[in-house]
Coordinates of C-alpha atoms in Angstrom, one line a residue:
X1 CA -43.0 -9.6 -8.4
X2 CA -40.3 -12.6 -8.2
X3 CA -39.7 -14.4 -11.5
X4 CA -41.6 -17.7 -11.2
X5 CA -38.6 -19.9 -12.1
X6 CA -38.2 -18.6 -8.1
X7 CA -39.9 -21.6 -5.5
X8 CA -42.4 -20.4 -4.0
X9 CA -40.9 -19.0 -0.5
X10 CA -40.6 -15.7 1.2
X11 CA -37.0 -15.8 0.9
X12 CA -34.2 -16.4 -1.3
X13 CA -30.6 -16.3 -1.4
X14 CA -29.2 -12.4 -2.3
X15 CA -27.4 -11.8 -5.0
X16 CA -23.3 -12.6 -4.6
X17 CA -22.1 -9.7 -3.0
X18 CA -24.8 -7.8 -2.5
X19 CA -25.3 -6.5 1.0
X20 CA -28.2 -3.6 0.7
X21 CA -30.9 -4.0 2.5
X22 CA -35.2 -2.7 2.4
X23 CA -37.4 -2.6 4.7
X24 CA -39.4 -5.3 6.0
X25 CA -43.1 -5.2 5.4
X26 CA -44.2 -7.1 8.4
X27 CA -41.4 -6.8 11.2
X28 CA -40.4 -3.6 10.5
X29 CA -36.6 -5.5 10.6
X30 CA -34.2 -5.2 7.4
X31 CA -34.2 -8.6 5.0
X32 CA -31.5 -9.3 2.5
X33 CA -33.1 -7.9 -0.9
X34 CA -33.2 -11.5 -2.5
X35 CA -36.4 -12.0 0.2
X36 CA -38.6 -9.7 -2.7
X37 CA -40.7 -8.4 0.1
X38 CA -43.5 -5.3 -0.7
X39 CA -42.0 -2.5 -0.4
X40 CA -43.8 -0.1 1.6
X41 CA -42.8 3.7 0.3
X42 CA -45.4 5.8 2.7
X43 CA -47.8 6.5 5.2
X44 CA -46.0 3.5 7.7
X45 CA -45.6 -0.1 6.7
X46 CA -48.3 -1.4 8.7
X47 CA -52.3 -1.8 7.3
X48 CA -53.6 0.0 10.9
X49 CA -57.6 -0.2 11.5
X50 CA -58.6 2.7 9.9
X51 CA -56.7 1.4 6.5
X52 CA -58.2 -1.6 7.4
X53 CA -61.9 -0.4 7.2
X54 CA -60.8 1.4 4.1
X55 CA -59.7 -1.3 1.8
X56 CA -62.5 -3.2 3.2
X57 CA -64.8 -1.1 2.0
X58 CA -63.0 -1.2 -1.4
X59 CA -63.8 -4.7 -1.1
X60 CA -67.8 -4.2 -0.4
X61 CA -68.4 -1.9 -3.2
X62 CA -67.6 -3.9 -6.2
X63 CA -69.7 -7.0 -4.5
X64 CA -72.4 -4.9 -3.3
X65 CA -73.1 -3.3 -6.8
X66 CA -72.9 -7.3 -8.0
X67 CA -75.9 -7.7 -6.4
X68 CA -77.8 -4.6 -5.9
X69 CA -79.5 -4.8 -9.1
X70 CA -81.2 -7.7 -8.7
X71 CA -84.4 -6.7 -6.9
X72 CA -83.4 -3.7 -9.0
X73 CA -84.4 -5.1 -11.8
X74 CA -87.8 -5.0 -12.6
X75 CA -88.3 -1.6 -12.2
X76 CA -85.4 -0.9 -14.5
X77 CA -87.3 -2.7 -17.1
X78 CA -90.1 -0.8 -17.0
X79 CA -88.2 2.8 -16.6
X80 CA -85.9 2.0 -19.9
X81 CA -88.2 -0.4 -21.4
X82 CA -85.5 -3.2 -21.4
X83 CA -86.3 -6.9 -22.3
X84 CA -84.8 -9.9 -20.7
X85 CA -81.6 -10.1 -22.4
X86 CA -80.7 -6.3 -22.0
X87 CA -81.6 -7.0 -18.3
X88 CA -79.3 -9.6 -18.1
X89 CA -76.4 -8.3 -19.9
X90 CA -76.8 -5.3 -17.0
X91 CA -76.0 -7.7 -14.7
X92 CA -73.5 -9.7 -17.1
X93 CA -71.6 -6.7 -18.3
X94 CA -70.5 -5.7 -14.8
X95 CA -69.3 -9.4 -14.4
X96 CA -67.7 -10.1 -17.5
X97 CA -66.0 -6.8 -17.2
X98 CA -64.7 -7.5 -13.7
X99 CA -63.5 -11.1 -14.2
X100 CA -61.8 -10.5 -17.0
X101 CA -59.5 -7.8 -15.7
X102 CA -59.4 -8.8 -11.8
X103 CA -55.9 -10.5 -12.3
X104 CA -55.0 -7.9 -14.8
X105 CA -55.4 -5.3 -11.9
X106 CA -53.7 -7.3 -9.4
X107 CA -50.6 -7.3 -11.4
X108 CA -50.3 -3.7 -12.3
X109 CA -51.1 -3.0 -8.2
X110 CA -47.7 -4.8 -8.1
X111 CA -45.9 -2.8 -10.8
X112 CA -47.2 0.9 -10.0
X113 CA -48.3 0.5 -6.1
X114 CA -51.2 -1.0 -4.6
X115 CA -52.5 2.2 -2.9
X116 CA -52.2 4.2 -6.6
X117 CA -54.5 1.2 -8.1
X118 CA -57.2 1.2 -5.3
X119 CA -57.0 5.1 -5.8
X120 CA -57.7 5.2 -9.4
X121 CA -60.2 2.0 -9.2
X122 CA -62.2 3.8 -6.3
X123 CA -62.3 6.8 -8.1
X124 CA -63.5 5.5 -11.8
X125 CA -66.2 3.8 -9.6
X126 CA -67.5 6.5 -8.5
X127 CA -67.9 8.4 -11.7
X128 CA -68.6 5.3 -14.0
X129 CA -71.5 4.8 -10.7
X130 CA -72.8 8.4 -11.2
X131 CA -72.5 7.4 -15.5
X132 CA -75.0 3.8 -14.4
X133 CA -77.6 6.4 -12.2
X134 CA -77.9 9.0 -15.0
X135 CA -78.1 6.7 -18.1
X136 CA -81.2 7.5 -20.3
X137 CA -81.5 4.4 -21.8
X138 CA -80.4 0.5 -21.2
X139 CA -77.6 -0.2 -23.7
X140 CA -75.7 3.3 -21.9
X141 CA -77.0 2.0 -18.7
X142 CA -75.4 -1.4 -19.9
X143 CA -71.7 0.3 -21.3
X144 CA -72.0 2.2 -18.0
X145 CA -71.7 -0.8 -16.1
X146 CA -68.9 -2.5 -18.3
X147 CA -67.1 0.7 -17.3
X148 CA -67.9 0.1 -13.8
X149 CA -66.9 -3.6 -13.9
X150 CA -63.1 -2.6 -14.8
X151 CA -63.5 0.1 -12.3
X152 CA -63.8 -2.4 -9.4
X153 CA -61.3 -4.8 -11.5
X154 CA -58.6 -2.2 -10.5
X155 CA -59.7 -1.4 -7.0
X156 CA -60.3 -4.7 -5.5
X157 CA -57.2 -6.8 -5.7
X158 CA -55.4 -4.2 -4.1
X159 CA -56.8 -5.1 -1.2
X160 CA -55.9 -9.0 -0.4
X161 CA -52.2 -7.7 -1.9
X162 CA -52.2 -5.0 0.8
X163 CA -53.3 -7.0 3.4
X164 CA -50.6 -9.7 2.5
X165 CA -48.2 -7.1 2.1
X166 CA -48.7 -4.9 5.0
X167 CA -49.5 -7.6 8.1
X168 CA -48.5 -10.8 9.7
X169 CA -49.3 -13.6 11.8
X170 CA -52.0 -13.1 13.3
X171 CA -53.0 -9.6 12.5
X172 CA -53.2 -11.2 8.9
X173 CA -54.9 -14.2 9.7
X174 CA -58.0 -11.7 11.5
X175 CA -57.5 -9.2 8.5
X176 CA -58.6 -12.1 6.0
X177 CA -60.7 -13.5 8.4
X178 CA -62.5 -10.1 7.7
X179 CA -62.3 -9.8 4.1
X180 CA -64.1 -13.4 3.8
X181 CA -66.7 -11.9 5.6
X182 CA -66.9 -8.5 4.2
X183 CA -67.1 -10.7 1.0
X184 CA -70.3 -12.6 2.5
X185 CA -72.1 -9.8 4.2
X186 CA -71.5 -7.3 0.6
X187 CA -73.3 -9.8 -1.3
X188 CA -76.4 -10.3 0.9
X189 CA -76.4 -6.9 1.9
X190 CA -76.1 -5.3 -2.1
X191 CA -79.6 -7.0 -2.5
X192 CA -81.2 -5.6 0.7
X193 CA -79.5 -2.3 0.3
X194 CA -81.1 -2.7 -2.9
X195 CA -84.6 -2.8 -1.9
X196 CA -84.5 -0.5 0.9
X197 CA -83.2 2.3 -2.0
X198 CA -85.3 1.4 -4.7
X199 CA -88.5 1.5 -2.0
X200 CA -87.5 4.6 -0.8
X201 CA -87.5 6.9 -4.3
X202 CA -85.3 9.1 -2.9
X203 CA -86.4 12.8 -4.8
X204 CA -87.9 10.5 -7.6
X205 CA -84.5 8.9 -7.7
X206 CA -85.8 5.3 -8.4
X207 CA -83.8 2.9 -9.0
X208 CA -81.1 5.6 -9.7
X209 CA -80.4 5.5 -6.6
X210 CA -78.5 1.9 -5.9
X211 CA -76.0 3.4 -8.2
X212 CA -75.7 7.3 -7.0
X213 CA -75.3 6.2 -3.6
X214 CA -71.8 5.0 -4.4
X215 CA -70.5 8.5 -5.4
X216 CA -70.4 9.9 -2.3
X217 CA -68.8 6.6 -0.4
X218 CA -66.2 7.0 -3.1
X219 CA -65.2 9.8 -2.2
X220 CA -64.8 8.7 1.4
X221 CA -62.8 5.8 0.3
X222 CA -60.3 8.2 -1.1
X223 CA -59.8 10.8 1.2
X224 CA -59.5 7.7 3.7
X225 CA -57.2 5.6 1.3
X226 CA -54.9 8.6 0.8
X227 CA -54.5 9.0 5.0
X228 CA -54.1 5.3 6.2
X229 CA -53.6 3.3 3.4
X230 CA -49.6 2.2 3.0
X231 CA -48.1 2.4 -0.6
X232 CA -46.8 -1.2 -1.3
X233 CA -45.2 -2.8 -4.4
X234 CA -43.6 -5.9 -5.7
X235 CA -39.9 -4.7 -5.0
X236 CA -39.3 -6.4 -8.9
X237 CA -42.3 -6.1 -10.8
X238 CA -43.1 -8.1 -13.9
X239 CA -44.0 -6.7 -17.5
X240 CA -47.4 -7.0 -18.5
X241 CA -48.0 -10.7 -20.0
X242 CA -50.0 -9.5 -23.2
X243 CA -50.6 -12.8 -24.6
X244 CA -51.6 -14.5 -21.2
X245 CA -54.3 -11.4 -20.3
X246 CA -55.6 -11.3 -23.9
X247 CA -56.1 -15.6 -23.6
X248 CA -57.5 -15.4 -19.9
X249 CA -60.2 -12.8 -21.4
X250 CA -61.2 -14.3 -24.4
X251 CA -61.8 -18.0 -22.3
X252 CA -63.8 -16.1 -19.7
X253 CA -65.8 -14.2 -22.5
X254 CA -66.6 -17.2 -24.2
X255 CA -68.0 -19.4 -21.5
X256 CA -69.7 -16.4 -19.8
X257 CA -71.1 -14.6 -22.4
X258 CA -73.2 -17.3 -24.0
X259 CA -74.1 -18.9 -20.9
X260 CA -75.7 -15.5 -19.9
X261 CA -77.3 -14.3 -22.5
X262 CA -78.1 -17.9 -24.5
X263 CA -81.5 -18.5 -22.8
X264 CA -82.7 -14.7 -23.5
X265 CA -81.6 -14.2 -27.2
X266 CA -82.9 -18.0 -28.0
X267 CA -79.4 -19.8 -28.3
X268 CA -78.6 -18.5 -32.0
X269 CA -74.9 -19.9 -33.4
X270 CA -72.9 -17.4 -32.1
X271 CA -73.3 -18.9 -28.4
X272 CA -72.7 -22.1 -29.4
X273 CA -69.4 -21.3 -31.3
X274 CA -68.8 -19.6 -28.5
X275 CA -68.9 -22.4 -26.3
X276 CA -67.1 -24.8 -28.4
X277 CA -64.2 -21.9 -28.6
X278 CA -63.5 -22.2 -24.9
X279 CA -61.9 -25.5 -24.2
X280 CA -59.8 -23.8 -27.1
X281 CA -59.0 -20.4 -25.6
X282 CA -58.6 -22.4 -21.9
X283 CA -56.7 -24.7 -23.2
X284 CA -54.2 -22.2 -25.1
X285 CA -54.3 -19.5 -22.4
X286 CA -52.2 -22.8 -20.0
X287 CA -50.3 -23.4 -22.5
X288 CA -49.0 -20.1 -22.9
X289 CA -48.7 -19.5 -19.3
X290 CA -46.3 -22.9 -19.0
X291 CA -44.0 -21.7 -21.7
X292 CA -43.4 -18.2 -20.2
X293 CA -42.8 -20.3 -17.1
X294 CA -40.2 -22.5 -18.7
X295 CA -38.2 -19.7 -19.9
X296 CA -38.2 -17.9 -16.8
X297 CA -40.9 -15.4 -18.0
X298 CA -43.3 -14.1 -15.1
X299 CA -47.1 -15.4 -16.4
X300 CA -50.1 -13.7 -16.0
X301 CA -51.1 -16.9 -13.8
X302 CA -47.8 -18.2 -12.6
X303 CA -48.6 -22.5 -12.8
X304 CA -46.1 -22.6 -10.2
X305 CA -48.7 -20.9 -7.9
X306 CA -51.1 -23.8 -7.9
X307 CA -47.8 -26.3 -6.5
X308 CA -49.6 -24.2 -3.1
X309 CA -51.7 -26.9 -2.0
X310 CA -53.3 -24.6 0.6
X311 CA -54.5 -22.4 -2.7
X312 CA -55.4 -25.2 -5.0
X313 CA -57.7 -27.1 -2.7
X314 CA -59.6 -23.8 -1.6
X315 CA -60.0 -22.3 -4.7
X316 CA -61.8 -26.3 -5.6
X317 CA -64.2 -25.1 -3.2
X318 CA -64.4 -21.4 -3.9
X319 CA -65.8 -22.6 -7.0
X320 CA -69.2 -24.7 -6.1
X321 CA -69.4 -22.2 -3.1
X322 CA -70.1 -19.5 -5.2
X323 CA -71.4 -20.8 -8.4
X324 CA -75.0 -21.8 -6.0
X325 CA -74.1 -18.5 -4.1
X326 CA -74.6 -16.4 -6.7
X327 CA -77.6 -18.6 -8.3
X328 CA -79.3 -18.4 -5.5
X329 CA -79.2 -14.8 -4.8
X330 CA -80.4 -14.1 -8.4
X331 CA -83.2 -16.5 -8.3
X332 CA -84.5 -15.6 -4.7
X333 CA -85.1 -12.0 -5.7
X334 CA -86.9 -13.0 -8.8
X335 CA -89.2 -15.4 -6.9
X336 CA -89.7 -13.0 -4.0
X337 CA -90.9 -10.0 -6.1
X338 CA -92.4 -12.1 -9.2
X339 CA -93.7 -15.5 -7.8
X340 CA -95.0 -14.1 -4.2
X341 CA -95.5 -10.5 -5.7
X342 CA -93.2 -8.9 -2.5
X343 CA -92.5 -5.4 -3.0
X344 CA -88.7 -4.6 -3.3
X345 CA -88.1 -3.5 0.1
X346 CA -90.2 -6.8 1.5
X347 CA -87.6 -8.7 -0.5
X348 CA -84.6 -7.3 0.7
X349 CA -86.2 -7.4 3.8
X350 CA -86.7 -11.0 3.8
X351 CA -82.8 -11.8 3.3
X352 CA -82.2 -9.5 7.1
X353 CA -82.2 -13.3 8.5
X354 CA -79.2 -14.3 6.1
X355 CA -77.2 -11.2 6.7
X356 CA -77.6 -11.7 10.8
X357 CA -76.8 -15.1 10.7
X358 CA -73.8 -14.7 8.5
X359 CA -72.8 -11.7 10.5
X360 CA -72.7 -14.2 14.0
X361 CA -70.6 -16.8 12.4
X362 CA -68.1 -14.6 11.0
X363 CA -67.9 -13.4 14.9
X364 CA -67.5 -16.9 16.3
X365 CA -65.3 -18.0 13.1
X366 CA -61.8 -17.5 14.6
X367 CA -62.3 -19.2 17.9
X368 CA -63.9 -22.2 16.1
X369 CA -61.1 -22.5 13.9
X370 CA -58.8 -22.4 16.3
X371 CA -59.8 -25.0 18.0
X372 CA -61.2 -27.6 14.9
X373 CA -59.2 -26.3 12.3
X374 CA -60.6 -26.1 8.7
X375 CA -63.5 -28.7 9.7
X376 CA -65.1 -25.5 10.9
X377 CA -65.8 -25.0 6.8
X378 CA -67.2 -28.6 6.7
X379 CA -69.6 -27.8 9.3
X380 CA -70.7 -24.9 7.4
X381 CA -71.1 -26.7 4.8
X382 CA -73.8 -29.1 6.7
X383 CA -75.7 -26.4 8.2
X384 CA -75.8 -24.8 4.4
X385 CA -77.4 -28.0 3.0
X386 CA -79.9 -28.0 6.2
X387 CA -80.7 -24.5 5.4
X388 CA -81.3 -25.1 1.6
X389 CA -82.7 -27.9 2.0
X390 CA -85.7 -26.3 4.3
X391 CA -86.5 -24.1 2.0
X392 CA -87.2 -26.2 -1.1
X393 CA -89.6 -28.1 1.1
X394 CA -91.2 -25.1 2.3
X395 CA -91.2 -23.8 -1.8
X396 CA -92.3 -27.6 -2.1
X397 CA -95.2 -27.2 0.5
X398 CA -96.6 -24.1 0.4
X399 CA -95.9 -22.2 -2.5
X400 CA -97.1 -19.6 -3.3
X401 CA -98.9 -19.2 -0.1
X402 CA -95.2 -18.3 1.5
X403 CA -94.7 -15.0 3.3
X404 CA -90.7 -13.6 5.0
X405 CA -91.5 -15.6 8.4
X406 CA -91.9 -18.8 6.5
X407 CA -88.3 -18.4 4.8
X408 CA -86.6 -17.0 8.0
X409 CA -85.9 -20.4 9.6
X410 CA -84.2 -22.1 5.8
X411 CA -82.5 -18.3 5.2
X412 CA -80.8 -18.2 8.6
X413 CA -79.6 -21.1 9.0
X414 CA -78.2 -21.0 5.4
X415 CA -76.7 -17.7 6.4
X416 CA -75.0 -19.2 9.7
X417 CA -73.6 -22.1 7.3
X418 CA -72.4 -19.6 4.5
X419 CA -70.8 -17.3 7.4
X420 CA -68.4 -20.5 8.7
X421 CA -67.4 -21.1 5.5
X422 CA -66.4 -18.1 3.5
X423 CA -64.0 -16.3 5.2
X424 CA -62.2 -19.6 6.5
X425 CA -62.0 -21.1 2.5
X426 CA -60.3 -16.9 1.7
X427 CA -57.6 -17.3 4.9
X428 CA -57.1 -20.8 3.5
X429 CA -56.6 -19.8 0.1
X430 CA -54.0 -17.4 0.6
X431 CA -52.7 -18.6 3.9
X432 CA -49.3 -20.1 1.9
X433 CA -48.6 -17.0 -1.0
X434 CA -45.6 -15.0 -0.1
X435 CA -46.2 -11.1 -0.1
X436 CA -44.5 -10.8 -3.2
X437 CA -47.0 -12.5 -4.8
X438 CA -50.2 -11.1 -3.0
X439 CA -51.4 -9.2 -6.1
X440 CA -51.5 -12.3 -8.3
X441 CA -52.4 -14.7 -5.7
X442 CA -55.3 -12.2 -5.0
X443 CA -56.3 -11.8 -8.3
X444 CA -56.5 -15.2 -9.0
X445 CA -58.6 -16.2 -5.6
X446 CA -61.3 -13.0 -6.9
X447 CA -61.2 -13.7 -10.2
X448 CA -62.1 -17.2 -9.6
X449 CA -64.8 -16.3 -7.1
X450 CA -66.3 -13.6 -9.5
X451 CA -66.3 -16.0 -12.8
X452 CA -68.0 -18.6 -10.6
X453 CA -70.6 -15.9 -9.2
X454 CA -71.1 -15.2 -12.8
X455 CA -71.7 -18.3 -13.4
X456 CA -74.1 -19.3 -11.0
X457 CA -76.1 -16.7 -12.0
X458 CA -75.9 -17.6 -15.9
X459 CA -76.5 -21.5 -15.3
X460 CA -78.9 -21.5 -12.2
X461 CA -80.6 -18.7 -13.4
X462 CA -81.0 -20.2 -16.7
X463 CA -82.4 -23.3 -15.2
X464 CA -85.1 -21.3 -13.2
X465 CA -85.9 -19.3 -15.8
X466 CA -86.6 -22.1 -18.2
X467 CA -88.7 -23.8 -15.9
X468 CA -90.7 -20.9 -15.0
X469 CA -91.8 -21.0 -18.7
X470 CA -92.6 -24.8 -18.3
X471 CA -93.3 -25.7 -14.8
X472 CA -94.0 -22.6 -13.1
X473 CA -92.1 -20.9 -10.5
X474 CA -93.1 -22.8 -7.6
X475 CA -91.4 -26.5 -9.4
X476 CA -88.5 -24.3 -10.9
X477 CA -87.4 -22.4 -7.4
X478 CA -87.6 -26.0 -6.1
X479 CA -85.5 -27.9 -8.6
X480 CA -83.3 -24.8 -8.0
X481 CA -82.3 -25.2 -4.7
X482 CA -82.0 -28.7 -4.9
X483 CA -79.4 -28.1 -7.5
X484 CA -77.3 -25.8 -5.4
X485 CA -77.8 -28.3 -2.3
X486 CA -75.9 -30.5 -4.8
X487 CA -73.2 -27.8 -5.0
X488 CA -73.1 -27.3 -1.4
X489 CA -72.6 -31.3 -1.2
X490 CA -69.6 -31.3 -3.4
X491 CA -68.4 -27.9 -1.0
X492 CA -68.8 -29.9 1.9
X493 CA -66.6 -33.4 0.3
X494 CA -64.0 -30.9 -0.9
X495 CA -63.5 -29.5 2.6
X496 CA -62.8 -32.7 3.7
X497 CA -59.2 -32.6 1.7
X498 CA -58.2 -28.8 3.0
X499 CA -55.1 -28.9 5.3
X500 CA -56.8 -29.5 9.2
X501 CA -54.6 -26.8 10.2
X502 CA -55.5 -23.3 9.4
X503 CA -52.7 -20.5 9.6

């Protein structure tokens, strides 16, 4: 990784004198060794389509398994006889985990080799997976899926740095094009896949089964990775900034950690100490990461990063974008199976329209934004609202006299929104980060998108929760949704400052 003193180009001046050369990731031409490129050590310097469908699917797992637990859930309360706030830390503990270490694990892709990293990380997520479906009782079944969080933490930011890395032009713009929507479809499909397992009891499996079924794909993913996945590095890796990863964990613990568990354990002291400690941590975490800046240090976060306009105007909207994303998908499975008493399968069933929807945008995506640019992500931004805002007058209407058909037209149109605006905000994001920096620019994009995931599901699902108790569910999915159409609001005003033209 280049020192951050460095602007932020794809080439600088060599050293005097110095006349080697490496290999070029993306031509396959030599460049002076000043340009920093990835060096690519094996197995070809180009990401071909099978490598392409295998880091992809490094990038599914960790979001599926986000989300697969969801309509998971009550059944795994009354297997392990878990209450609320164990529940929730099973879905916290994975997030925490994997926010905390995502830009950790980008940077040590860049030190010891991006394919190494997605090795190790898809092989500790299959055995800390197989760790989640044996568990006896909920607080293993909870450390199991801490595990499991730093497992995907390793794995997943290998796989924007490889595709920066290892393509160009436009085989990079259609490569991130299909990471947004991997990203999209995981996160639907982890709560259908869900239900469809947890119905099915495979051999008594239960809801075993939404975790065992990732040992086997593991496997896959490594036997794949190790044919068609190229070996790439930061041609001058970094050292580990100690002070900067233990500050970046310690503000992410102490807004997410009390904000998930606050409304379960009854806000005792220790959440709000907690939250008062995060403006502190955040606050000393910059600072720390300017000073190693100033004296020519390499940052966990280098600020210079954000000078990208390109990245810090798409990471703005990354943020409301996924906050209600992940909100929503944590509320709608609780309503479905709760409020309108849906069977697991019927709930994951429900979402089909979503994942269809999303699945057709992501198809007519590229052309779109080829021709209108990032206003493409605007539009999507429209038909979201329209879609959310169905529903809550169908909730508003009807409830709880509402059955799938009645949530198909507000769920697919939602979907067809969410699907023109994902993977255009990822290509945006990292459209302007040199390769030497994929791993951290990476990291930073997934960590943001993961914190705020986690946080959507801490704050909206508080919210819903809460109102359940008061309102019932019918008012509190309603107030819900109108919350996130707030969110999408703020997504779609946001857009309107991205650059027009999309690389």
């Amino acid at each position: 990784m280049s020192r951050t003193s460095a602007p932020l180009s794809t080439s600088t001046a060599p050293p005097t004198g110095t006349t080697a050369t490496t290999t070029s990731v993306s031509t396959g031409t030599t460049a002076p060794t000043g340009t920093e490129p990835a060096v690519v050590h094996d197995h070809g310097s180009v990401l071909g389509p099978l490598g392409l469908f295998t880091v992809l699917l490094g990038a599914a797992l960790p979001l599926i398994d986000f989300f697969i637990v969801n309509v998971a859930l009550p059944t795994i309360e009354h297997d392990l006889n878990a209450g609320p706030a164990l529940l929730e830390l099973v879905v916290a503990g994975y997030g925490l985990s994997y926010a905390v270490l995502l830009v950790l694990g980008g940077r040590l892709g860049d030190m010891f080799g991006r394919r190494r990293l997605f090795m190790a990380g898809m092989a500790a997520f299959g055995l800390t997976s197989l760790a989640c479906g044996l568990s006896p009782d909920a607080w293993t079944l909870v450390g199991a899926r801490v595990a499991q969080g730093a497992a995907a933490a390793l794995m997943l930011p290998q796989v924007l740095a490889t595709i920066q890395s290892a393509t160009s032009g436009h085989r990079r713009a259609k490569a991130l094009s299909l990471y947004g929507a991997t990203a999209g479809l995981s996160m639907v499909i982890g709560q259908i896949l869900g239900g469809v397992l947890v119905a099915a009891d495979i051999a008594g499996s239960g809801w075993r089964a939404i975790f065992l079924v990732n040992v086997p794909i593991a496997l896959a993913g490594l036997v794949l990775a190790f044919r068609t996945m190229p070996e790439t590095r930061s041609q001058r890796p970094a050292p580990i900034d100690v002070p900067g990863t233990v500050l970046l964990a310690v503000a992410l613990m102490t807004l997410l950690a009390p904000l998930t568990e606050g409304r379960a354990a009854g806000w005792p002291v220790w959440t709000w100490v907690s939250l008062a400690a995060f403006p502190v941590a955040a606050l000393a975490f910059l600072a720390v990461e300017r000073r190693a800046d100033r004296q020519g240090r390499t940052p966990l976060v280098p600020p210079s990063l954000f000078a990208l306009v390109s990245l810090r105007r798409g990471l703005a909207l990354v943020l409301p974008f996924s906050i209600g994303f992940g909100g929503f998908m944590f509320v709608i499975a609780i309503a479905m199976q709760q409020g309108l008493r849906m069977t697991a399968v019927a709930a994951g069933v429900a979402l089909v329209p979503c994942a269809v929807a999303f699945f057709f945008a992501t198809l007519a995506g590229p052309r779109l934004v080829r021709r209108h640019g990032s206003l493409v992500v605007t539009a999507g931004a429209v038909l979201q609202a329209v879609g959310i805002a169905l529903l809550a007058f169908t909730v508003w209407r009807d409830w709880p006299s509402i059955g799938a058909l009645d949530l198909l037209p507000g769920t697919a149109i939602a979907g067809f929104g969410q699907g023109l605006q994902l993977p255009v905000i990822f290509r945006i994001v990292l459209s302007d980060v040199p390769p030497e920096r994929a791993g951290v620019g990476g990291g930073v994009m997934i960590t943001t998108q993961q914190s705020a995931l986690a946080l959507g599901v801490a704050t909206l699902g508080s919210l819903f929760l809460s109102l359940t108790d008061s309102a019932g569910m019918g008012t509190a999915l309603t107030v819900t949704l109108l919350v996130q159409l707030a969110a999408i609001v703020l997504t779609g005003l946001l857009s309107l400052r991205l650059p027009r033209e999309v690389k």
